[in-house]
């Protein structure tokens, strides 16, 4: 029988009503806090339930409820020193009946009772504003609506529960989803450290699990540095970098990501520091590396003055890069295929136009668990079209060592990495048209995007 043909499970909240028979200590009310400390770990510890309750026999005393694990009349589950203290103080041990209803039980307990025996209960989910994002296994799909409802009931800050449907199969890295519980409202706002981000989760890519990585990389930038964000998405790197005092040129091909990138630039008041672009990532890299020569400042100023200063800049023309433009860092946050864009740096620089050190590149990629750092470096060099060890005659070799930062495990045999390196001079000032020798799949090749195993088209967004 197919998974979706299984009979639906109904959520009967009344079925969770029951009474817990608990051991309790009858104490003078002024001694309750003292005994709570003495019996730490042995008192009732359940959400929404108090372990100190009124005593129906006297207004001067209270009942201290003990954990369900302390069940014997003689409190034999307690340590001997604790039992001796209770006897020494002549504390009365009694029984208390605690009413329990649906609201008292945690989500995992409720789902274990509702789902078939042996089913793996969903233990975690991503939260995006008021949205809970599930990725249910096939065997749980018949129960998706009841799972969603329980998650809503137990998380009052949530209003919508969605489940991912299939894999990412579009150019813009947006997966199909369905609302399984709550409001059909995927427009939300999230906060990461000092920045706020608005987005429609059905239209753009967002991963809340990358918050620490966003901060780590941005914290490595110095105020006043210039950053290009090639696959910027809605701005998780660009906006905080702008808040840090960097000049950021942020690009994304997805029209909806570009829309929310502009909105988030405005929302966080970083329009003076962050400009938004919408073009192919490879084209964006080429334009940034080969900005107009110094001498056309007046023309550039006129182009900039023509834009509305109160609105974030949105452009796809080279005039947005000032004459003599150079950048210190390039972010390429597209783990499934960002390495395939590295060839855009090959030969993109000209000695007479580029002054100062070559930029640092921070490229995100996926790797199998058994792939060594040397293997990752070889793969990057193949797509880059040059070696980190080579040196052009008369040009100093790269001063930066090749470094790999482990971001997180995305699957049992799959890691997300951030590869950072200073662009080698032999690559930057190379032949320009050089193509890497690494095998390329028809759609860009590489490993899967996000946590998915297959992508029909390689996206060019965050």
Short mmCIF file of C-alpha atoms in Angstrom, two decimals:
data_model
loop_
_atom_site.label_atom_id
_atom_site.label_comp_id
_atom_site.label_asym_id
_atom_site.label_seq_id
_atom_site.Cartn_x
_atom_site.Cartn_y
_atom_site.Cartn_z
CA UNK A 1 0.00 0.00 0.00
CA UNK A 2 1.38 3.42 -0.93
CA UNK A 3 2.30 5.72 1.91
CA UNK A 4 -0.34 8.32 1.08
CA UNK A 5 -3.09 5.66 1.01
CA UNK A 6 -2.75 4.86 4.71
CA UNK A 7 -5.76 5.83 6.87
CA UNK A 8 -5.37 9.30 8.37
CA UNK A 9 -4.61 9.74 12.07
CA UNK A 10 -6.95 12.02 14.00
CA UNK A 11 -5.72 14.26 16.79
CA UNK A 12 -8.02 13.67 19.74
CA UNK A 13 -6.73 16.01 22.44
CA UNK A 14 -9.12 14.60 25.05
CA UNK A 15 -7.40 11.22 24.73
CA UNK A 16 -4.37 12.67 26.49
CA UNK A 17 -6.22 13.43 29.72
CA UNK A 18 -5.01 11.40 32.67
CA UNK A 19 -3.96 11.73 36.30
CA UNK A 20 -0.42 11.36 37.59
CA UNK A 21 -0.11 9.92 41.11
CA UNK A 22 2.95 11.59 42.57
CA UNK A 23 4.79 11.43 45.87
CA UNK A 24 4.81 14.80 47.64
CA UNK A 25 6.36 16.36 50.73
CA UNK A 26 4.15 18.46 53.00
CA UNK A 27 6.35 21.39 54.05
CA UNK A 28 5.99 24.73 55.83
CA UNK A 29 5.83 27.20 52.96
CA UNK A 30 8.99 28.98 54.14
CA UNK A 31 10.98 25.73 53.74
CA UNK A 32 9.91 24.90 50.18
CA UNK A 33 12.73 26.70 48.35
CA UNK A 34 15.32 25.16 50.66
CA UNK A 35 14.00 21.66 49.95
CA UNK A 36 13.86 22.34 46.22
CA UNK A 37 17.63 22.91 46.32
CA UNK A 38 18.24 19.86 48.49
CA UNK A 39 16.18 17.64 46.18
CA UNK A 40 17.45 19.09 42.91
CA UNK A 41 16.89 16.53 40.17
CA UNK A 42 14.22 14.68 42.13
CA UNK A 43 11.33 17.17 41.91
CA UNK A 44 8.64 17.26 39.23
CA UNK A 45 10.05 18.79 36.06
CA UNK A 46 7.41 19.15 33.36
CA UNK A 47 6.52 22.09 31.13
CA UNK A 48 3.52 24.10 32.35
CA UNK A 49 3.44 22.27 35.70
CA UNK A 50 4.60 23.65 39.05
CA UNK A 51 6.42 21.46 41.51
CA UNK A 52 5.12 23.50 44.48
CA UNK A 53 1.33 23.50 44.84
CA UNK A 54 -1.14 24.62 47.54
CA UNK A 55 -1.90 22.22 50.35
CA UNK A 56 -5.62 21.68 50.75
CA UNK A 57 -5.20 20.97 54.46
CA UNK A 58 -3.43 24.16 55.54
CA UNK A 59 -2.71 27.61 54.17
CA UNK A 60 0.62 27.61 56.06
CA UNK A 61 2.03 24.62 54.20
CA UNK A 62 2.69 23.61 50.61
CA UNK A 63 3.19 20.34 48.76
CA UNK A 64 6.53 19.78 47.02
CA UNK A 65 5.87 17.34 44.17
CA UNK A 66 8.53 14.74 43.47
CA UNK A 67 9.48 13.29 40.12
CA UNK A 68 7.57 10.33 38.67
CA UNK A 69 10.77 8.31 39.18
CA UNK A 70 10.27 8.58 42.96
CA UNK A 71 7.33 6.21 43.32
CA UNK A 72 7.79 4.10 46.47
CA UNK A 73 6.12 5.13 49.76
CA UNK A 74 9.49 5.02 51.51
CA UNK A 75 11.18 7.17 48.84
CA UNK A 76 13.77 4.43 48.28
CA UNK A 77 14.73 6.02 44.95
CA UNK A 78 16.33 8.93 46.82
CA UNK A 79 19.87 8.86 48.17
CA UNK A 80 20.21 7.72 51.76
CA UNK A 81 21.37 11.15 52.96
CA UNK A 82 18.24 12.77 51.49
CA UNK A 83 15.94 10.22 53.11
CA UNK A 84 17.71 10.78 56.43
CA UNK A 85 17.21 14.54 56.14
CA UNK A 86 13.50 14.12 55.45
CA UNK A 87 13.12 11.79 58.45
CA UNK A 88 15.19 14.08 60.67
CA UNK A 89 12.98 17.08 59.80
CA UNK A 90 9.87 14.92 60.31
CA UNK A 91 8.53 15.83 56.88
CA UNK A 92 5.27 14.12 56.01
CA UNK A 93 5.23 12.11 52.76
CA UNK A 94 1.86 12.09 51.01
CA UNK A 95 0.32 11.42 47.60
CA UNK A 96 -0.82 14.07 45.13
CA UNK A 97 -2.98 13.54 42.07
CA UNK A 98 -1.86 15.81 39.23
CA UNK A 99 -4.39 16.23 36.39
CA UNK A 100 -2.74 16.04 32.96
CA UNK A 101 -4.19 17.14 29.64
CA UNK A 102 -2.94 17.53 26.07
CA UNK A 103 -1.21 20.81 26.87
CA UNK A 104 0.98 19.17 29.51
CA UNK A 105 2.62 16.65 27.19
CA UNK A 106 5.63 17.48 24.98
CA UNK A 107 5.40 17.08 21.22
CA UNK A 108 7.54 13.94 21.04
CA UNK A 109 5.31 12.15 23.57
CA UNK A 110 2.16 13.12 21.68
CA UNK A 111 3.60 12.03 18.33
CA UNK A 112 4.84 8.71 19.72
CA UNK A 113 1.28 7.94 20.77
CA UNK A 114 -0.22 9.07 17.46
CA UNK A 115 2.22 7.52 14.99
CA UNK A 116 2.48 3.77 14.31
CA UNK A 117 4.78 1.84 16.62
CA UNK A 118 8.35 1.94 15.39
CA UNK A 119 7.93 5.20 13.47
CA UNK A 120 10.76 7.70 13.72
CA UNK A 121 9.31 10.76 15.42
CA UNK A 122 10.46 14.07 13.85
CA UNK A 123 12.85 15.43 16.45
CA UNK A 124 13.85 18.77 14.94
CA UNK A 125 12.90 21.28 12.29
CA UNK A 126 14.19 24.53 10.90
CA UNK A 127 12.43 27.71 12.02
CA UNK A 128 12.16 30.68 9.66
CA UNK A 129 10.27 33.44 11.44
CA UNK A 130 6.78 32.06 12.07
CA UNK A 131 7.38 29.09 9.73
CA UNK A 132 8.45 25.57 10.70
CA UNK A 133 10.19 23.72 7.88
CA UNK A 134 9.87 19.92 7.91
CA UNK A 135 11.55 17.35 5.68
CA UNK A 136 9.46 14.27 6.40
CA UNK A 137 10.41 10.78 5.33
CA UNK A 138 8.10 9.01 2.90
CA UNK A 139 6.69 6.70 5.58
CA UNK A 140 5.51 9.71 7.60
CA UNK A 141 3.72 11.49 4.73
CA UNK A 142 0.29 9.98 5.59
CA UNK A 143 0.61 11.69 8.99
CA UNK A 144 1.98 15.03 7.79
CA UNK A 145 -1.10 17.05 8.78
CA UNK A 146 -1.32 15.70 12.31
CA UNK A 147 2.45 16.13 12.76
CA UNK A 148 2.14 19.73 11.60
CA UNK A 149 -0.77 20.41 13.94
CA UNK A 150 1.09 19.03 16.96
CA UNK A 151 4.10 21.20 16.13
CA UNK A 152 1.83 24.25 15.92
CA UNK A 153 0.14 23.39 19.21
CA UNK A 154 3.44 23.00 21.04
CA UNK A 155 5.16 26.07 19.58
CA UNK A 156 2.95 29.14 20.08
CA UNK A 157 5.43 31.36 18.21
CA UNK A 158 4.72 29.44 14.98
CA UNK A 159 1.80 30.00 12.62
CA UNK A 160 2.71 27.88 9.59
CA UNK A 161 4.18 24.41 9.09
CA UNK A 162 5.49 23.41 5.66
CA UNK A 163 6.96 20.19 4.32
CA UNK A 164 9.46 19.98 1.49
CA UNK A 165 8.12 18.20 -1.59
CA UNK A 166 10.79 16.51 -3.69
CA UNK A 167 14.17 18.00 -4.54
CA UNK A 168 15.33 21.35 -5.86
CA UNK A 169 14.64 21.39 -9.58
CA UNK A 170 14.86 25.02 -10.63
CA UNK A 171 17.52 27.53 -11.49
CA UNK A 172 16.92 29.67 -8.44
CA UNK A 173 17.44 27.04 -5.73
CA UNK A 174 13.86 27.14 -4.49
CA UNK A 175 12.26 23.82 -3.56
CA UNK A 176 8.61 22.89 -3.84
CA UNK A 177 6.73 22.85 -0.56
CA UNK A 178 3.26 22.38 0.85
CA UNK A 179 1.57 23.88 3.89
CA UNK A 180 0.58 20.98 6.16
CA UNK A 181 -0.76 23.02 9.10
CA UNK A 182 -1.62 26.59 9.98
CA UNK A 183 -1.80 29.71 7.83
CA UNK A 184 -0.84 29.66 4.17
CA UNK A 185 1.49 32.61 4.76
CA UNK A 186 5.12 32.22 3.71
CA UNK A 187 6.03 35.91 3.93
CA UNK A 188 8.10 36.24 7.08
CA UNK A 189 10.92 38.06 8.83
CA UNK A 190 13.93 36.61 10.60
CA UNK A 191 16.68 38.13 12.69
CA UNK A 192 20.33 37.15 12.69
CA UNK A 193 22.44 38.96 15.25
CA UNK A 194 22.02 42.68 14.42
CA UNK A 195 20.31 42.26 11.04
CA UNK A 196 16.69 41.66 10.01
CA UNK A 197 15.69 39.86 6.83
CA UNK A 198 12.34 39.78 5.08
CA UNK A 199 11.62 36.98 2.65
CA UNK A 200 9.02 34.75 1.10
CA UNK A 201 10.19 31.25 1.88
CA UNK A 202 8.53 29.83 -1.23
CA UNK A 203 10.40 32.22 -3.54
CA UNK A 204 13.97 32.46 -2.21
CA UNK A 205 16.59 30.29 -0.56
CA UNK A 206 17.16 30.62 3.18
CA UNK A 207 18.90 28.37 5.70
CA UNK A 208 18.75 29.40 9.35
CA UNK A 209 21.41 26.82 10.25
CA UNK A 210 24.06 28.99 8.58
CA UNK A 211 23.70 31.89 11.02
CA UNK A 212 26.99 31.13 12.79
CA UNK A 213 28.82 30.84 9.48
CA UNK A 214 27.45 34.18 8.27
CA UNK A 215 28.82 35.84 11.39
CA UNK A 216 32.16 34.03 11.27
CA UNK A 217 33.00 35.19 7.76
CA UNK A 218 31.69 38.74 8.15
CA UNK A 219 33.67 39.14 11.38
CA UNK A 220 36.84 38.41 9.41
CA UNK A 221 36.31 41.54 7.27
CA UNK A 222 37.73 44.88 8.39
CA UNK A 223 35.62 48.04 8.30
CA UNK A 224 36.38 49.97 5.12
CA UNK A 225 37.16 46.88 3.06
CA UNK A 226 35.31 46.22 -0.20
CA UNK A 227 33.42 42.96 -0.68
CA UNK A 228 31.73 41.46 -3.72
CA UNK A 229 29.03 38.89 -2.92
CA UNK A 230 28.57 36.91 -6.12
CA UNK A 231 25.59 34.77 -5.04
CA UNK A 232 24.15 37.07 -2.38
CA UNK A 233 20.63 35.69 -2.00
CA UNK A 234 18.60 38.05 0.20
CA UNK A 235 21.74 39.39 1.89
CA UNK A 236 22.82 37.19 4.86
CA UNK A 237 26.45 38.15 4.20
CA UNK A 238 25.99 41.47 2.41
CA UNK A 239 23.77 43.23 4.95
CA UNK A 240 25.85 42.48 8.09
CA UNK A 241 29.03 43.29 6.16
CA UNK A 242 27.47 46.66 5.31
CA UNK A 243 26.60 47.14 8.97
CA UNK A 244 30.23 46.43 9.79
CA UNK A 245 31.33 49.33 7.59
CA UNK A 246 32.35 47.41 4.48
CA UNK A 247 31.46 48.54 0.97
CA UNK A 248 29.50 45.65 -0.49
CA UNK A 249 28.50 44.91 -4.08
CA UNK A 250 25.87 42.15 -3.80
CA UNK A 251 24.55 40.17 -6.76
CA UNK A 252 21.82 37.60 -7.30
CA UNK A 253 20.22 36.33 -10.49
CA UNK A 254 16.89 35.31 -8.93
CA UNK A 255 14.48 38.26 -9.39
CA UNK A 256 12.74 37.53 -6.09
CA UNK A 257 16.02 37.22 -4.18
CA UNK A 258 17.09 40.49 -5.76
CA UNK A 259 13.80 42.08 -4.67
CA UNK A 260 14.25 41.00 -1.04
CA UNK A 261 17.94 41.91 -1.12
CA UNK A 262 16.92 45.46 -2.00
CA UNK A 263 14.24 45.44 0.69
CA UNK A 264 16.66 44.17 3.33
CA UNK A 265 19.26 46.78 2.39
CA UNK A 266 16.62 49.42 3.00
CA UNK A 267 15.23 47.71 6.13
CA UNK A 268 18.67 47.64 7.77
CA UNK A 269 19.60 51.17 6.61
CA UNK A 270 22.79 50.10 4.79
CA UNK A 271 22.03 51.63 1.38
CA UNK A 272 25.16 53.79 1.61
CA UNK A 273 27.31 50.69 1.98
CA UNK A 274 25.52 48.00 -0.03
CA UNK A 275 24.53 47.99 -3.71
CA UNK A 276 22.32 45.31 -5.27
CA UNK A 277 22.92 43.75 -8.69
CA UNK A 278 20.99 41.21 -10.73
CA UNK A 279 23.04 39.32 -13.28
CA UNK A 280 24.79 36.04 -13.98
CA UNK A 281 27.46 35.34 -11.36
CA UNK A 282 30.23 34.79 -13.90
CA UNK A 283 29.46 38.08 -15.65
CA UNK A 284 29.39 39.88 -12.30
CA UNK A 285 32.86 38.57 -11.41
CA UNK A 286 34.28 39.66 -14.77
CA UNK A 287 32.89 43.17 -14.48
CA UNK A 288 34.12 43.59 -10.90
CA UNK A 289 37.62 42.44 -11.83
CA UNK A 290 37.86 44.68 -14.88
CA UNK A 291 36.33 47.99 -13.76
CA UNK A 292 36.79 51.19 -15.83
CA UNK A 293 40.21 52.79 -15.72
CA UNK A 294 40.80 55.81 -13.51
CA UNK A 295 39.99 59.02 -15.37
CA UNK A 296 36.24 58.76 -15.88
CA UNK A 297 35.17 59.95 -12.43
CA UNK A 298 32.83 62.62 -13.77
CA UNK A 299 30.97 60.14 -15.93
CA UNK A 300 30.69 57.72 -13.05
CA UNK A 301 29.48 60.41 -10.62
CA UNK A 302 26.76 61.44 -13.05
CA UNK A 303 25.57 57.88 -13.35
CA UNK A 304 25.41 57.52 -9.59
CA UNK A 305 23.69 60.88 -9.05
CA UNK A 306 20.97 59.86 -11.47
CA UNK A 307 19.83 57.13 -9.09
CA UNK A 308 17.57 57.86 -6.15
CA UNK A 309 19.84 58.12 -3.12
CA UNK A 310 17.05 56.88 -0.82
CA UNK A 311 16.74 53.60 -2.72
CA UNK A 312 19.23 50.73 -2.78
CA UNK A 313 21.15 50.69 -6.05
CA UNK A 314 20.03 48.03 -8.53
CA UNK A 315 22.04 47.75 -11.69
CA UNK A 316 23.56 45.36 -14.16
CA UNK A 317 25.84 47.84 -15.91
CA UNK A 318 29.56 48.25 -15.51
CA UNK A 319 29.17 51.94 -14.66
CA UNK A 320 28.15 50.94 -11.12
CA UNK A 321 31.77 49.98 -10.42
CA UNK A 322 33.78 53.17 -9.88
CA UNK A 323 36.92 53.84 -11.91
CA UNK A 324 39.88 52.06 -10.40
CA UNK A 325 37.54 49.78 -8.45
CA UNK A 326 39.19 47.00 -6.49
CA UNK A 327 37.84 44.62 -3.88
CA UNK A 328 39.34 42.81 -0.92
CA UNK A 329 37.02 39.80 -0.64
CA UNK A 330 34.78 37.77 -2.94
CA UNK A 331 32.06 35.58 -1.40
CA UNK A 332 30.72 32.65 -3.44
CA UNK A 333 27.97 31.04 -1.37
CA UNK A 334 26.54 28.40 -3.67
CA UNK A 335 27.90 25.13 -2.28
CA UNK A 336 26.46 22.91 -5.00
CA UNK A 337 28.27 24.64 -7.85
CA UNK A 338 30.19 27.77 -6.79
CA UNK A 339 33.52 26.14 -7.68
CA UNK A 340 32.31 26.00 -11.28
CA UNK A 341 32.27 29.81 -11.38
CA UNK A 342 35.92 30.11 -10.30
CA UNK A 343 37.11 30.12 -13.90
CA UNK A 344 35.59 33.61 -14.22
CA UNK A 345 38.60 34.93 -12.26
CA UNK A 346 41.03 33.42 -14.74
CA UNK A 347 42.59 36.23 -16.77
CA UNK A 348 40.00 38.75 -15.57
CA UNK A 349 42.58 41.17 -14.12
CA UNK A 350 44.88 43.63 -15.89
CA UNK A 351 48.18 44.75 -14.38
CA UNK A 352 47.67 48.37 -15.39
CA UNK A 353 44.21 48.56 -13.77
CA UNK A 354 44.62 46.50 -10.62
CA UNK A 355 46.68 48.05 -7.85
CA UNK A 356 47.49 46.38 -4.56
CA UNK A 357 47.08 42.79 -3.32
CA UNK A 358 44.81 40.43 -5.18
CA UNK A 359 41.52 39.64 -3.39
CA UNK A 360 40.67 36.84 -1.01
CA UNK A 361 38.09 34.39 -2.37
CA UNK A 362 35.73 32.55 -0.01
CA UNK A 363 34.09 29.73 -1.97
CA UNK A 364 31.56 27.35 -0.42
CA UNK A 365 31.44 23.76 -1.60
CA UNK A 366 30.30 20.29 -0.61
CA UNK A 367 32.66 17.38 -0.02
CA UNK A 368 32.23 13.72 0.75
CA UNK A 369 33.23 12.65 4.23
CA UNK A 370 36.30 10.80 2.96
CA UNK A 371 37.55 13.57 0.65
CA UNK A 372 40.85 14.94 1.95
CA UNK A 373 41.83 18.60 2.10
CA UNK A 374 44.35 17.88 -0.65
CA UNK A 375 41.53 16.49 -2.77
CA UNK A 376 39.41 19.59 -2.16
CA UNK A 377 42.34 21.82 -3.12
CA UNK A 378 42.94 19.86 -6.32
CA UNK A 379 39.28 20.18 -7.25
CA UNK A 380 39.32 23.95 -6.65
CA UNK A 381 42.55 24.34 -8.67
CA UNK A 382 41.04 22.38 -11.55
CA UNK A 383 38.03 24.68 -11.81
CA UNK A 384 40.15 27.78 -11.16
CA UNK A 385 42.48 26.78 -13.97
CA UNK A 386 45.72 27.26 -12.06
CA UNK A 387 47.82 26.19 -9.10
CA UNK A 388 48.27 27.94 -5.77
CA UNK A 389 51.97 27.06 -5.87
CA UNK A 390 52.79 28.59 -9.26
CA UNK A 391 54.22 32.09 -9.58
CA UNK A 392 54.31 34.38 -12.59
CA UNK A 393 57.80 35.75 -13.35
CA UNK A 394 58.26 39.08 -11.61
CA UNK A 395 55.13 38.62 -9.47
CA UNK A 396 55.22 37.52 -5.84
CA UNK A 397 53.43 34.24 -5.14
CA UNK A 398 50.22 34.37 -3.15
CA UNK A 399 50.94 35.29 0.45
CA UNK A 400 47.84 33.50 1.72
CA UNK A 401 47.82 29.79 2.40
CA UNK A 402 44.93 27.73 1.14
CA UNK A 403 42.55 27.16 4.08
CA UNK A 404 39.44 25.06 4.54
CA UNK A 405 36.82 25.74 7.20
CA UNK A 406 34.36 23.02 8.13
CA UNK A 407 30.90 24.64 8.18
CA UNK A 408 28.62 21.70 9.03
CA UNK A 409 27.56 18.17 8.19
CA UNK A 410 24.56 18.20 5.86
CA UNK A 411 24.20 14.42 5.52
CA UNK A 412 25.94 11.30 6.88
CA UNK A 413 28.48 11.35 4.04
CA UNK A 414 28.43 15.01 3.08
CA UNK A 415 30.10 18.13 4.50
CA UNK A 416 29.73 21.81 3.70
CA UNK A 417 33.07 23.64 3.54
CA UNK A 418 34.30 27.20 3.09
CA UNK A 419 37.48 27.31 1.02
CA UNK A 420 39.42 30.58 1.43
CA UNK A 421 42.46 31.62 -0.58
CA UNK A 422 44.14 34.65 -2.07
CA UNK A 423 43.73 34.59 -5.83
CA UNK A 424 47.01 33.42 -7.41
CA UNK A 425 48.63 35.99 -9.70
CA UNK A 426 49.15 33.37 -12.40
CA UNK A 427 45.38 32.88 -12.51
CA UNK A 428 44.33 36.52 -12.12
CA UNK A 429 46.59 37.80 -14.90
CA UNK A 430 46.30 34.63 -16.96
CA UNK A 431 45.18 34.10 -20.50
CA UNK A 432 41.58 35.05 -19.83
CA UNK A 433 39.91 32.48 -22.03
CA UNK A 434 41.43 29.51 -20.20
CA UNK A 435 38.88 26.87 -19.29
CA UNK A 436 39.46 24.48 -16.40
CA UNK A 437 40.16 20.86 -17.16
CA UNK A 438 37.86 19.40 -14.50
CA UNK A 439 34.91 17.37 -15.70
CA UNK A 440 31.77 19.45 -15.91
CA UNK A 441 28.25 18.08 -15.99
CA UNK A 442 25.87 19.53 -18.60
CA UNK A 443 24.14 21.65 -15.96
CA UNK A 444 27.26 22.63 -14.04
CA UNK A 445 28.08 19.36 -12.30
CA UNK A 446 29.20 19.17 -8.73
CA UNK A 447 27.36 17.79 -5.75
CA UNK A 448 23.85 18.43 -4.56
CA UNK A 449 22.56 21.77 -3.45
CA UNK A 450 21.59 22.38 0.17
CA UNK A 451 20.64 19.07 1.76
CA UNK A 452 19.17 17.64 -1.44
CA UNK A 453 20.67 14.88 -3.51
CA UNK A 454 19.67 16.02 -6.99
CA UNK A 455 19.29 19.27 -8.88
CA UNK A 456 18.05 19.52 -12.43
CA UNK A 457 19.59 22.94 -13.04
CA UNK A 458 22.41 24.60 -11.18
CA UNK A 459 21.20 27.83 -9.60
CA UNK A 460 23.01 31.12 -9.43
CA UNK A 461 21.59 32.50 -6.22
CA UNK A 462 22.72 32.46 -2.59
#
